[in-house]
Amino acid sequence: MSAAARPIAGSSVRAVAWRRRSARRALTFYAFLSPWLVGFALLTALPLAVALLMSFTDYDGFNLDRVGFVGLENYTRALADPDAQHALQRTLILMVTVVPIGVGVQLALALLLDQRLRFSGLLRTIFYLPHVIPVVGGAWVWKLFTDPNGGLLNAIIGIFSPDTYIRWLVEYPTVVLSVFVIWAAAGGGMVIFLAGLQGIPTEYREAAMIDGASPWQVTRFVTLPLLSPVIFFQVVVGVIATLQILQQPILLTPGITGISPGTVPPRDNYVFVGHAYNAIFVNHLFGYGAALLWILFALVLLLTLVLFRTSGRWVFYGVQQ
Amino acid sequence: MSADTKPSLNAPHGQLRTTRRRLLAGAGAVAAAAAVAPLAVACQQQPTSKKSGPAKVVVMTDSHEFGDDDRKLLQDTTKIEIELVEADLTRLYAMYAAGNPPDIFRVQAAGIPQYISRRMLKDLQPYFANSKVLKIDDLAPANNFYKSDGKKVGTGDLYGMVKDWSPDFTLYAYKKPFAEAGVTVPSDSQPLTYDELAALAKKVNKKQGGKRTYWGFVHSNNDQWIDRTAMNMLAEKNQSLYSADFSKLVIAANPETLKVVRYLFDLAKDDVHQNPLDPSPNWMGADFNEGQIAILQYGFWYSAMAESDKTKGNVVFLPAPTWSGVRRDPTMTATGWVISSQTKDPDAAWAVFEQYMGGKPAQDRAKSGWGVPGLKSMYPLMPQETPFQKQVQKVLQAELKQSEFTLAFNPYIGEETFATSWKKHLEPALKGSISFDKFVANIEADINTAIADGKRIAGNN
């Protein structure tokens, strides 16, 4: 072996060893990541892709052997479907009602519990409890609460106005639904806001108070701007969750004890995913239902993008973007 | 740690550092491998007509009707393992969509034509022809709902069987509201007309301060079966909700149909029947048990529970009302079992089916009084001990003579399609947001679209 060749050979051996180590590290990385990746691929990506393909067919859930390609027909039908339009309108109304009020309630609860209160642990538990109650149980609680015959709400109103008989789920279905959704989500959002509040250095607030700021000014000009990334996150999550709402309106339908095809919520609570559910499980239009859900996905994506685009104006990250 | 001790930062580009591109490529490879692996395994499987190993049959039914004792009894009798799946239409459709339907599943009459038209059910005629337990001559008339010649339900091969059944248009009267209203309880031997029934319902209907005391007349299982009620009324005049070939729902253009729909609409509008503006939080059977319904239209099977602590001794079973004087009192549910055309072990599925329908479980059901048996030879087993049971049997025996009629359900739509549309448009119609004519037009539009979809899919056969 020549002297000149020796360094080259040595370099080659090092490179091979380097590549092996690199491959081993990459393998380890993917091995750790694989449970999530497999879950994502099989339970999210694959169903999404299948649903997209399905939306271009006349698949009815049973005719896989003779399914036909229909192009964009399901999408054009969705755009002309008056029920889909009504359902979308009601869903958007629900969203613009529930998201701001819901985030406000969550924030208010978090600000309240961020104070040094007696029994704050107990209060946190009480406020968080609705978040861990299954949606079916929560709906039953609200059905009992709003029951016209002997429900707590009418009983309370009856103290001031005897002979009150309000059929809440008939006369104010969207109000009850909104309150139910806000109530159920309040605890979860409150915990996230509390974590955000506790991440704000106390020095900022103390400095503001030393400068003579009132508690309201501290909250308005120090706490809220520093909390704005959390608010933004909660708004985005709230918008997505509200647009995807399905079980709550069905479960709050009078006389119904579970989710089943044929359950018809009050017209004001007829939401978009509920319409897709009907298309699939009542009318067996799996292709059309998939198209409706992809339209919803596009809407969710669009609204999320809009929120991200506008976030630069009101979300303060504390670092230059 | 200094920057130069971090290997990822100092590694040559593309070798050690995990870049976004490498991450995505790797993730894609893992995902693709995960997705392809089961397909590859599936592709290697040989198609077999029968599963190897011990027989196992998946039964989707109501656990209230088919409990653990029934399952064990059938397992011991047939030596076949039975897996019970709770009856749920959504789940059934999902299982079919996934290519893995239950071997046996519970159905009701309104769904059968559609299942047959979509070739979802196994033709059981050869099995019935050879069975020593289930003899074709012994089948009760309600089993005609499970017959099809490929075009029409009611004649042809058998695709299933009722577990039990009832003439479903009979009435239960709760005496107390009648006494309070000073009205005589109708005769149990002379059927009412539907017009007499509506007039009576208004008399015994009672609200106080907006609160409900008694519903006058409740029917159609919270409107879930509203089309079945309408179809039976129309059948008295040889009319139907649909055109002869089931290609259209015809209400506005058929005065007879319009009259029936108007009648049912008016019961809701007059607030004598549960409706979206004055709904009940419960199932109508529970409301009757609570003494909140004066007249309830329900089948014979309900007699097993009509007498609650509250209503005991105050319930009278009445014959089905008539729309035009031509009495018909068939079943509208014909609840029973069918076997999936995709079952991998039809013999095992039949063995379980046969024992459930003709063996000890069937005898036990007949003795319980929860329905008329699916086999005529078991009719005498129905209970006749208490005064109420005796009164019920007296009326039932007369009704059985009116029950040999099959309602012709539309094969192109699902069993919930009409009721869903009805309930959807009833609320705005009762609120006055839309007129009755618009209510009818909306239902026609919904159902005719659904029929067109169903026809197109069936046309692909």
mmCIF file of C-alpha atoms in Angstrom, chain A residues 1 22 43 91 97 129 139 152 156 164-165 173 182 189 225 231 235 237 243 258-259 283 316:
data_model
loop_
_atom_site.group_PDB
_atom_site.id
_atom_site.type_symbol
_atom_site.label_atom_id
_atom_site.label_comp_id
_atom_site.label_asym_id
_atom_site.label_seq_id
_atom_site.Cartn_x
_atom_site.Cartn_y
_atom_site.Cartn_z
ATOM 1 C CA MET A 1 0.000 0.000 0.000
ATOM 2 C CA SER A 22 -26.181 7.556 10.674
ATOM 3 C CA LEU A 43 -56.434 6.003 11.055
ATOM 4 C CA THR A 91 -73.241 25.794 11.985
ATOM 5 C CA THR A 97 -71.749 32.493 19.041
ATOM 6 C CA LEU A 129 -65.524 18.459 35.892
ATOM 7 C CA ALA A 139 -76.532 16.035 27.307
ATOM 8 C CA LEU A 152 -84.352 22.935 37.446
ATOM 9 C CA ILE A 156 -85.668 28.559 39.381
ATOM 10 C CA THR A 164 -93.518 29.313 34.121
ATOM 11 C CA TYR A 165 -93.596 26.659 31.447
ATOM 12 C CA PRO A 173 -82.760 24.979 21.005
ATOM 13 C CA ILE A 182 -69.607 26.279 26.229
ATOM 14 C CA GLY A 189 -59.875 25.748 28.012
ATOM 15 C CA PRO A 225 -51.073 40.613 25.102
ATOM 16 C CA ILE A 231 -56.087 32.923 23.003
ATOM 17 C CA VAL A 235 -59.886 30.340 18.980
ATOM 18 C CA VAL A 237 -59.291 24.926 18.175
ATOM 19 C CA LEU A 243 -67.666 23.346 12.782
ATOM 20 C CA GLY A 258 -79.053 8.031 21.676
ATOM 21 C CA ILE A 259 -77.524 8.701 18.307
ATOM 22 C CA ASN A 283 -79.964 7.916 2.562
ATOM 23 C CA PHE A 316 -48.019 38.969 20.477
#
